[in-house]
């Protein structure tokens, strides 16, 4: 007898136990069949309900999970199509304009001294010398062909690209160089028009409506940055109308304000004068300037075409832009006070600066204590001279408009007056307030 000799642990089963177990299995089998039938019915009912719910959800929401996947697929496809569309528009727009874009080369005379060798043949200790003039490249910019007429092609560019040139050349997209002639320049708007022979030129840039530009609209700048040749840069319109102060005489004193389009497309030296185009391949601006300062990136400006085209029309018709002319060369009174405090500098009503002698004379001004803003006359010519204005007069008002600077004087004349209009000038002379009437004329080259 084993240690665990009982029915529970033993592998031997008695006849009575087997009979009892058989009967219990039969009963369990019947009960299991009854239980399985109930479970099966419940399972089938639940499954049917779930399927019905899924079908109903699908009907209401375009096919349920399958519908969502379909919508997602359609959205992804649309985004892909939009991306391809933007890419194609960029390629097509640039291809439409690029053949009309040129590089503008400003050449200026350079004078070289050539020594005559002495008896020892050493040119460094020459007794005599001769001078030889040679045209050298002084600057490179960009431009674009916007008109063809009577065998000539006309190019729009910036004034600061062509200024002081003794000769101008343009390089076409093919690499061919042609001599260019200046038709007209305007310093105030920073625009110039050139003329070349139109042989072989087939593409003319289309001028667009700059007033239709919107913030965040894609634009492309085309030009010749850093003299590297035909180049593109893309960005968005940051601001459709920005007012930027400029110094016409490049003396650091702001004497005019330029209305421009602000963009974040890269505009570097050499891009000046090139076109800023929209995705329809239309010119909406003339690349003009970039803010170059530490920490400043992606801040470029372009002259709107809607502002440029009236100027260009005047340049084509007259070679210059007719504007009402007062006939005074000036220095701001504020600049005079700064000079008295140890600062130097001056600005004028035109491209002519006041001399040191004139600035020294202006230091003898006699003014009431409360007069701190105005424009000092350094020289009077034309209408101003005829009206009796002289050196050291301080203009403080034109008509009823207060004038505190050369910029304000220009803005009033150019925006409110026309050639032939009369203007009343109020000024101080030797501390006394007086007035003079004069008629504005067109400026004559001096």
Coordinates of C-alpha atoms in Angstrom, one line a residue:
X1 CA 0.0 0.0 0.0
X2 CA 1.4 3.2 -1.0
X3 CA 1.8 6.2 1.0
X4 CA -1.1 7.9 -0.8
X5 CA -3.3 4.8 -1.1
X6 CA -6.7 6.6 -1.4
X7 CA -9.1 7.3 -4.2
X8 CA -8.1 10.9 -4.5
X9 CA -4.4 10.3 -5.4
X10 CA -4.5 6.7 -6.7
X11 CA -4.4 6.1 -10.4
X12 CA -6.9 3.2 -9.8
X13 CA -10.5 4.1 -10.1
X14 CA -13.2 1.8 -8.6
X15 CA -16.3 0.5 -10.6
X16 CA -18.6 2.6 -8.4
X17 CA -16.7 5.7 -9.0
X18 CA -16.6 5.1 -12.8
X19 CA -20.4 4.6 -12.9
X20 CA -20.9 7.9 -10.9
X21 CA -18.5 9.7 -13.2
X22 CA -20.2 8.5 -16.3
X23 CA -23.6 9.7 -15.1
X24 CA -22.1 13.1 -14.1
X25 CA -20.6 13.5 -17.6
X26 CA -23.9 12.8 -19.2
X27 CA -25.6 15.4 -17.1
X28 CA -22.8 17.9 -17.7
X29 CA -23.0 17.3 -21.4
X30 CA -26.7 18.1 -21.5
X31 CA -26.2 21.2 -19.4
X32 CA -23.3 22.4 -21.6
X33 CA -25.4 22.0 -24.7
X34 CA -28.1 24.2 -23.2
X35 CA -25.5 26.8 -22.0
X36 CA -23.8 26.9 -25.5
X37 CA -27.1 27.5 -27.2
X38 CA -27.7 30.6 -25.0
X39 CA -24.1 31.9 -25.6
X40 CA -24.4 31.4 -29.3
X41 CA -27.6 33.3 -29.5
X42 CA -26.2 36.2 -27.5
X43 CA -23.0 36.3 -29.6
X44 CA -25.0 36.3 -32.9
X45 CA -27.2 39.1 -31.6
X46 CA -24.3 41.2 -30.4
X47 CA -22.5 40.7 -33.7
X48 CA -25.5 41.7 -35.7
X49 CA -26.0 44.8 -33.7
X50 CA -22.3 45.8 -34.1
X51 CA -22.5 45.3 -37.9
X52 CA -25.7 47.4 -38.1
X53 CA -24.0 50.2 -36.1
X54 CA -21.0 50.2 -38.4
X55 CA -23.2 50.3 -41.5
X56 CA -25.3 53.2 -40.1
X57 CA -22.2 55.1 -39.1
X58 CA -20.8 54.6 -42.6
X59 CA -24.0 55.9 -44.2
X60 CA -23.9 59.1 -42.1
X61 CA -20.1 59.7 -42.4
X62 CA -19.3 58.7 -46.0
X63 CA -18.3 55.2 -45.4
X64 CA -16.9 55.2 -41.8
X65 CA -13.2 54.4 -41.5
X66 CA -13.0 53.8 -45.2
X67 CA -14.5 57.2 -45.9
X68 CA -12.0 58.9 -43.6
X69 CA -9.1 57.2 -45.3
X70 CA -10.6 58.3 -48.6
X71 CA -10.9 61.9 -47.5
X72 CA -7.3 61.9 -46.1
X73 CA -6.1 60.5 -49.4
X74 CA -7.9 63.2 -51.4
X75 CA -6.5 65.9 -49.1
X76 CA -3.0 64.6 -49.5
X77 CA -3.4 64.4 -53.2
X78 CA -4.7 68.0 -53.3
X79 CA -1.7 69.3 -51.2
X80 CA 0.6 67.5 -53.6
X81 CA -1.2 69.0 -56.6
X82 CA -0.9 72.5 -55.0
X83 CA 2.8 72.0 -54.4
X84 CA 3.3 71.0 -58.0
X85 CA 1.2 73.9 -59.2
X86 CA 3.3 76.4 -57.2
X87 CA 6.5 74.9 -58.5
X88 CA 5.3 75.0 -62.1
X89 CA 4.1 78.6 -61.7
X90 CA 7.5 79.6 -60.4
X91 CA 9.3 78.0 -63.3
X92 CA 6.9 79.4 -65.9
X93 CA 6.9 82.9 -64.4
X94 CA 10.7 83.1 -64.3
X95 CA 11.1 81.6 -67.8
X96 CA 8.7 84.2 -69.2
X97 CA 10.7 87.2 -67.9
X98 CA 14.4 86.0 -67.8
X99 CA 15.2 86.6 -71.5
X100 CA 14.2 90.3 -71.0
X101 CA 16.6 90.7 -68.0
X102 CA 20.0 92.3 -68.6
X103 CA 23.1 93.1 -66.6
X104 CA 24.1 96.8 -66.7
X105 CA 27.8 97.7 -66.6
X106 CA 28.7 101.2 -65.5
X107 CA 32.1 102.3 -66.9
X108 CA 34.0 105.4 -65.8
X109 CA 37.2 107.1 -66.9
X110 CA 40.2 106.1 -64.8
X111 CA 43.3 108.4 -65.1
X112 CA 46.7 106.7 -64.9
X113 CA 50.0 108.7 -64.5
X114 CA 52.8 107.3 -66.7
X115 CA 56.3 108.4 -65.7
X116 CA 59.0 109.2 -68.3
X117 CA 62.2 107.3 -67.4
X118 CA 65.1 109.3 -66.2
X119 CA 68.7 108.9 -67.4
X120 CA 69.2 105.8 -65.4
X121 CA 66.0 104.3 -66.9
X122 CA 64.2 104.3 -63.6
X123 CA 60.6 105.4 -64.0
X124 CA 60.1 105.9 -60.3
X125 CA 62.2 109.1 -60.4
X126 CA 60.7 110.6 -63.5
X127 CA 61.2 114.2 -64.4
X128 CA 58.0 114.4 -66.5
X129 CA 54.7 112.5 -66.6
X130 CA 51.9 111.9 -69.0
X131 CA 48.3 110.9 -68.3
X132 CA 46.3 108.1 -69.9
X133 CA 42.6 107.7 -69.7
X134 CA 41.0 104.3 -69.7
X135 CA 37.4 103.2 -69.2
X136 CA 37.1 100.8 -66.3
X137 CA 34.1 99.0 -64.8
X138 CA 32.9 101.0 -61.8
X139 CA 29.8 99.1 -61.0
X140 CA 27.4 96.4 -62.1
X141 CA 23.6 96.4 -61.8
X142 CA 20.6 94.9 -63.5
X143 CA 17.7 96.0 -65.7
X144 CA 15.0 94.7 -67.9
X145 CA 13.6 95.3 -71.4
X146 CA 10.1 96.7 -71.2
X147 CA 9.5 98.3 -74.6
X148 CA 10.6 97.9 -78.3
X149 CA 10.0 100.6 -80.9
X150 CA 11.5 101.8 -84.2
X151 CA 14.4 99.4 -84.0
X152 CA 15.3 100.3 -80.4
X153 CA 14.8 98.3 -77.1
X154 CA 14.3 100.3 -73.9
X155 CA 15.6 99.1 -70.5
X156 CA 14.4 100.2 -67.1
X157 CA 16.9 100.3 -64.2
X158 CA 17.9 102.4 -61.2
X159 CA 19.5 105.8 -61.2
X160 CA 22.1 104.7 -58.8
X161 CA 23.2 102.0 -61.3
X162 CA 23.9 104.5 -64.1
X163 CA 24.9 107.7 -62.2
X164 CA 28.3 109.2 -63.2
X165 CA 28.8 106.7 -66.0
X166 CA 31.1 107.7 -68.9
X167 CA 29.9 104.7 -70.8
X168 CA 27.3 102.0 -70.3
X169 CA 27.1 98.4 -71.6
X170 CA 24.4 95.8 -71.1
X171 CA 24.8 92.1 -71.2
X172 CA 21.9 90.0 -72.6
X173 CA 21.0 86.6 -71.2
X174 CA 22.8 85.1 -74.1
X175 CA 26.1 86.7 -72.9
X176 CA 26.2 89.2 -75.7
X177 CA 27.4 92.7 -74.8
X178 CA 25.9 95.9 -76.3
X179 CA 26.5 99.6 -75.9
X180 CA 23.7 101.4 -74.1
X181 CA 22.6 105.0 -74.2
X182 CA 20.9 106.9 -71.4
X183 CA 17.5 108.3 -72.4
X184 CA 16.8 109.8 -69.0
X185 CA 17.6 109.6 -65.3
X186 CA 15.7 110.7 -62.2
X187 CA 17.5 110.9 -58.8
X188 CA 14.4 111.5 -56.8
X189 CA 12.6 108.3 -57.9
X190 CA 15.9 106.4 -58.4
X191 CA 14.9 105.4 -61.9
X192 CA 16.7 105.5 -65.3
X193 CA 15.8 104.4 -68.9
X194 CA 18.4 103.1 -71.3
X195 CA 18.3 102.4 -75.1
X196 CA 20.0 99.6 -77.1
X197 CA 19.6 98.2 -80.6
X198 CA 16.7 95.7 -80.6
X199 CA 18.3 93.3 -83.1
X200 CA 17.6 89.7 -82.0
X201 CA 15.5 90.8 -79.0
X202 CA 12.2 89.0 -78.9
X203 CA 11.1 89.1 -75.2
X204 CA 9.6 92.1 -73.5
X205 CA 8.8 92.1 -69.8
X206 CA 5.1 92.5 -69.1
X207 CA 4.3 95.3 -66.6
X208 CA 1.8 94.2 -63.9
X209 CA -0.4 96.1 -61.4
X210 CA 1.6 96.6 -58.2
X211 CA -1.5 97.7 -56.3
X212 CA -2.9 94.2 -56.6
X213 CA -0.1 92.7 -54.5
X214 CA -1.1 91.2 -51.1
X215 CA 1.0 90.5 -48.0
X216 CA 2.5 87.0 -48.1
X217 CA 2.1 86.7 -51.9
X218 CA 5.0 84.9 -53.5
X219 CA 7.4 87.0 -55.6
X220 CA 10.6 86.4 -57.5
X221 CA 13.6 88.8 -57.8
X222 CA 15.7 88.4 -60.9
X223 CA 19.0 90.1 -61.5
X224 CA 22.8 90.0 -61.4
X225 CA 23.7 89.8 -57.7
X226 CA 27.3 90.6 -56.9
X227 CA 28.2 90.4 -60.6
X228 CA 27.6 86.7 -60.6
X229 CA 25.3 86.7 -63.6
X230 CA 21.6 85.8 -64.2
X231 CA 20.2 84.7 -60.8
X232 CA 16.8 84.2 -59.2
X233 CA 15.6 84.5 -55.6
X234 CA 12.2 83.8 -54.2
X235 CA 10.3 85.2 -51.2
X236 CA 7.1 86.8 -50.1
X237 CA 5.7 90.3 -49.9
X238 CA 6.3 91.4 -46.3
X239 CA 4.5 94.8 -46.7
X240 CA 2.9 96.2 -49.8
X241 CA 3.6 99.8 -48.9
X242 CA 6.6 100.9 -46.8
X243 CA 8.0 104.4 -46.5
X244 CA 11.8 104.5 -46.3
X245 CA 13.9 107.7 -45.7
X246 CA 16.7 108.1 -48.1
X247 CA 19.7 110.5 -48.5
X248 CA 19.8 111.7 -52.1
X249 CA 23.3 113.2 -51.6
X250 CA 24.6 110.1 -49.8
X251 CA 25.8 112.3 -47.0
X252 CA 23.9 110.5 -44.2
X253 CA 21.2 113.2 -44.0
X254 CA 17.7 112.0 -45.0
X255 CA 16.3 114.5 -47.5
X256 CA 13.6 112.4 -49.2
X257 CA 11.2 109.5 -48.6
X258 CA 10.7 106.6 -51.0
X259 CA 7.6 104.5 -51.1
X260 CA 8.5 100.9 -51.7
X261 CA 7.4 97.2 -51.5
X262 CA 9.1 95.4 -48.7
X263 CA 10.0 91.7 -49.5
X264 CA 12.0 89.0 -47.9
X265 CA 13.5 87.8 -51.1
X266 CA 17.3 88.2 -51.3
X267 CA 18.2 91.5 -53.0
X268 CA 21.9 92.1 -53.0
X269 CA 24.4 94.4 -54.6
X270 CA 24.0 94.0 -58.4
X271 CA 20.2 93.1 -58.1
X272 CA 19.4 96.8 -58.3
X273 CA 17.3 97.7 -61.3
X274 CA 16.2 94.1 -61.9
X275 CA 12.5 93.1 -62.0
X276 CA 10.5 91.8 -59.1
X277 CA 7.8 89.6 -60.6
X278 CA 4.6 87.8 -59.5
X279 CA 3.8 84.2 -60.3
X280 CA 2.0 85.3 -63.5
X281 CA 5.4 86.5 -64.8
X282 CA 4.5 90.2 -64.5
X283 CA 6.8 92.9 -63.3
X284 CA 5.4 94.4 -60.1
X285 CA 8.5 96.2 -58.8
X286 CA 12.0 97.4 -59.6
X287 CA 14.5 96.0 -57.1
X288 CA 16.1 99.0 -55.5
X289 CA 17.7 98.6 -52.2
X290 CA 18.5 96.4 -49.2
X291 CA 19.0 97.3 -45.5
X292 CA 22.6 96.2 -44.8
X293 CA 23.2 96.1 -41.0
X294 CA 24.3 93.7 -38.4
X295 CA 21.5 91.3 -37.5
X296 CA 19.3 92.4 -40.4
X297 CA 18.3 89.6 -42.8
X298 CA 15.8 89.3 -45.6
X299 CA 14.8 93.0 -45.8
X300 CA 14.7 94.2 -49.4
X301 CA 12.8 96.9 -51.2
X302 CA 11.4 97.4 -54.7
X303 CA 9.9 100.5 -56.3
X304 CA 6.2 99.7 -57.2
X305 CA 5.5 99.6 -61.0
X306 CA 2.5 101.8 -60.5
X307 CA 4.7 104.5 -59.1
X308 CA 7.5 103.9 -61.6
X309 CA 5.6 104.0 -64.9
X310 CA 4.6 107.7 -64.8
X311 CA 8.2 108.6 -64.1
X312 CA 9.4 106.3 -67.0
X313 CA 6.9 107.9 -69.4
X314 CA 8.4 111.4 -68.5
X315 CA 11.9 110.1 -69.0
X316 CA 11.0 108.7 -72.4
X317 CA 9.3 111.9 -73.5
X318 CA 11.6 114.5 -71.9
X319 CA 14.7 112.8 -70.7
X320 CA 13.9 114.1 -67.2
X321 CA 10.9 114.5 -64.9
X322 CA 9.4 118.0 -64.9
X323 CA 8.8 119.2 -61.3
X324 CA 8.1 122.6 -59.9
X325 CA 11.4 124.3 -59.1
X326 CA 11.9 126.9 -56.3
X327 CA 15.6 127.5 -56.9
X328 CA 17.2 127.3 -53.5
X329 CA 20.1 125.2 -52.2
X330 CA 19.6 124.6 -48.6
X331 CA 20.7 123.3 -45.2
X332 CA 18.3 122.3 -42.5
X333 CA 18.2 124.6 -39.5
X334 CA 18.3 121.6 -37.2
X335 CA 21.6 120.6 -38.9
X336 CA 22.9 124.1 -38.3
X337 CA 22.2 123.8 -34.6
X338 CA 23.9 120.4 -34.5
X339 CA 26.9 121.9 -36.2
X340 CA 27.1 124.6 -33.6
X341 CA 27.2 121.9 -31.0
X342 CA 30.2 120.3 -32.6
X343 CA 28.5 118.2 -35.3
X344 CA 29.1 118.9 -39.0
X345 CA 27.1 118.2 -42.1
X346 CA 24.5 119.7 -44.3
X347 CA 22.0 118.9 -47.0
X348 CA 20.6 120.8 -50.0
X349 CA 17.5 121.1 -51.9
X350 CA 19.2 119.6 -54.9
X351 CA 22.3 117.6 -55.7
X352 CA 24.5 120.5 -54.8
X353 CA 26.0 120.6 -51.3
X354 CA 26.8 123.8 -49.4
X355 CA 30.4 124.8 -49.2
X356 CA 32.4 125.2 -46.0
X357 CA 32.4 129.0 -46.5
X358 CA 28.6 129.0 -46.8
X359 CA 28.2 126.9 -43.7
X360 CA 30.5 129.3 -41.9
X361 CA 28.4 132.2 -43.1
X362 CA 25.2 130.4 -41.9
X363 CA 26.7 130.4 -38.4
X364 CA 26.0 134.2 -38.3
X365 CA 22.3 133.7 -38.3
X366 CA 20.1 136.0 -36.3
X367 CA 16.8 134.3 -35.3
X368 CA 14.2 134.6 -32.5
X369 CA 14.8 132.2 -29.7
X370 CA 11.7 130.1 -30.4
X371 CA 12.6 129.4 -34.1
X372 CA 14.2 126.0 -34.1
X373 CA 13.0 124.5 -37.4
X374 CA 13.3 125.8 -41.0
X375 CA 15.5 125.8 -44.1
X376 CA 18.6 128.0 -44.5
X377 CA 19.1 129.3 -48.0
X378 CA 22.8 128.7 -49.0
X379 CA 22.2 129.9 -52.5
X380 CA 19.3 131.3 -54.5
X381 CA 18.9 130.9 -58.2
X382 CA 16.1 131.0 -60.8
X383 CA 12.7 131.9 -59.3
X384 CA 14.1 132.3 -55.7
X385 CA 16.7 134.8 -56.9
X386 CA 14.2 136.7 -58.9
X387 CA 11.9 137.0 -55.9
X388 CA 14.8 138.5 -53.8
X389 CA 15.8 135.6 -51.6
X390 CA 19.4 135.7 -50.6
X391 CA 22.1 133.8 -48.6
X392 CA 21.2 133.1 -45.0
X393 CA 17.4 133.7 -45.3
X394 CA 15.6 131.0 -43.3
X395 CA 12.4 129.7 -44.9
X396 CA 9.8 128.6 -42.4
X397 CA 6.6 128.4 -44.5
X398 CA 5.4 127.8 -48.0
X399 CA 1.9 129.3 -48.4
X400 CA 0.2 128.2 -45.2
X401 CA 2.3 125.1 -44.8
X402 CA 5.0 125.1 -42.1
X403 CA 8.4 123.9 -43.5
X404 CA 10.9 122.5 -41.0
X405 CA 13.3 120.7 -43.3
X406 CA 14.4 120.2 -46.9
X407 CA 12.4 117.0 -47.1
X408 CA 9.2 118.9 -46.1
X409 CA 10.0 121.6 -48.6
X410 CA 10.3 119.1 -51.4
X411 CA 7.3 117.1 -50.4
X412 CA 5.1 120.2 -50.4
X413 CA 6.3 121.4 -53.8
X414 CA 6.2 118.0 -55.5
X415 CA 2.8 116.9 -54.1
X416 CA 0.9 120.2 -53.9
X417 CA 2.3 122.4 -56.6
X418 CA 2.7 122.4 -60.4
X419 CA 5.0 124.2 -62.8
X420 CA 3.6 127.7 -63.3
X421 CA 1.9 127.9 -59.9
X422 CA 2.6 130.8 -57.5
X423 CA 3.8 130.2 -54.0
X424 CA 4.2 132.5 -51.0
X425 CA 7.5 132.0 -49.2
X426 CA 7.7 133.1 -45.6
X427 CA 11.3 133.5 -44.2
X428 CA 13.4 135.2 -41.6
X429 CA 16.1 137.7 -42.6
X430 CA 18.2 139.2 -39.9
X431 CA 15.7 138.2 -37.3
X432 CA 12.7 139.8 -39.1
X433 CA 9.8 137.8 -40.6
X434 CA 9.0 138.7 -44.2
X435 CA 7.3 137.2 -47.3
X436 CA 7.9 137.0 -51.0
X437 CA 5.8 135.8 -53.9
X438 CA 7.3 133.8 -56.8
X439 CA 6.2 131.6 -59.7
X440 CA 7.5 128.0 -59.8
X441 CA 9.3 127.0 -63.0
X442 CA 10.7 123.9 -64.6
X443 CA 14.2 123.2 -63.6
X444 CA 16.8 124.0 -66.2
X445 CA 20.1 122.1 -66.2
X446 CA 22.8 124.2 -64.8

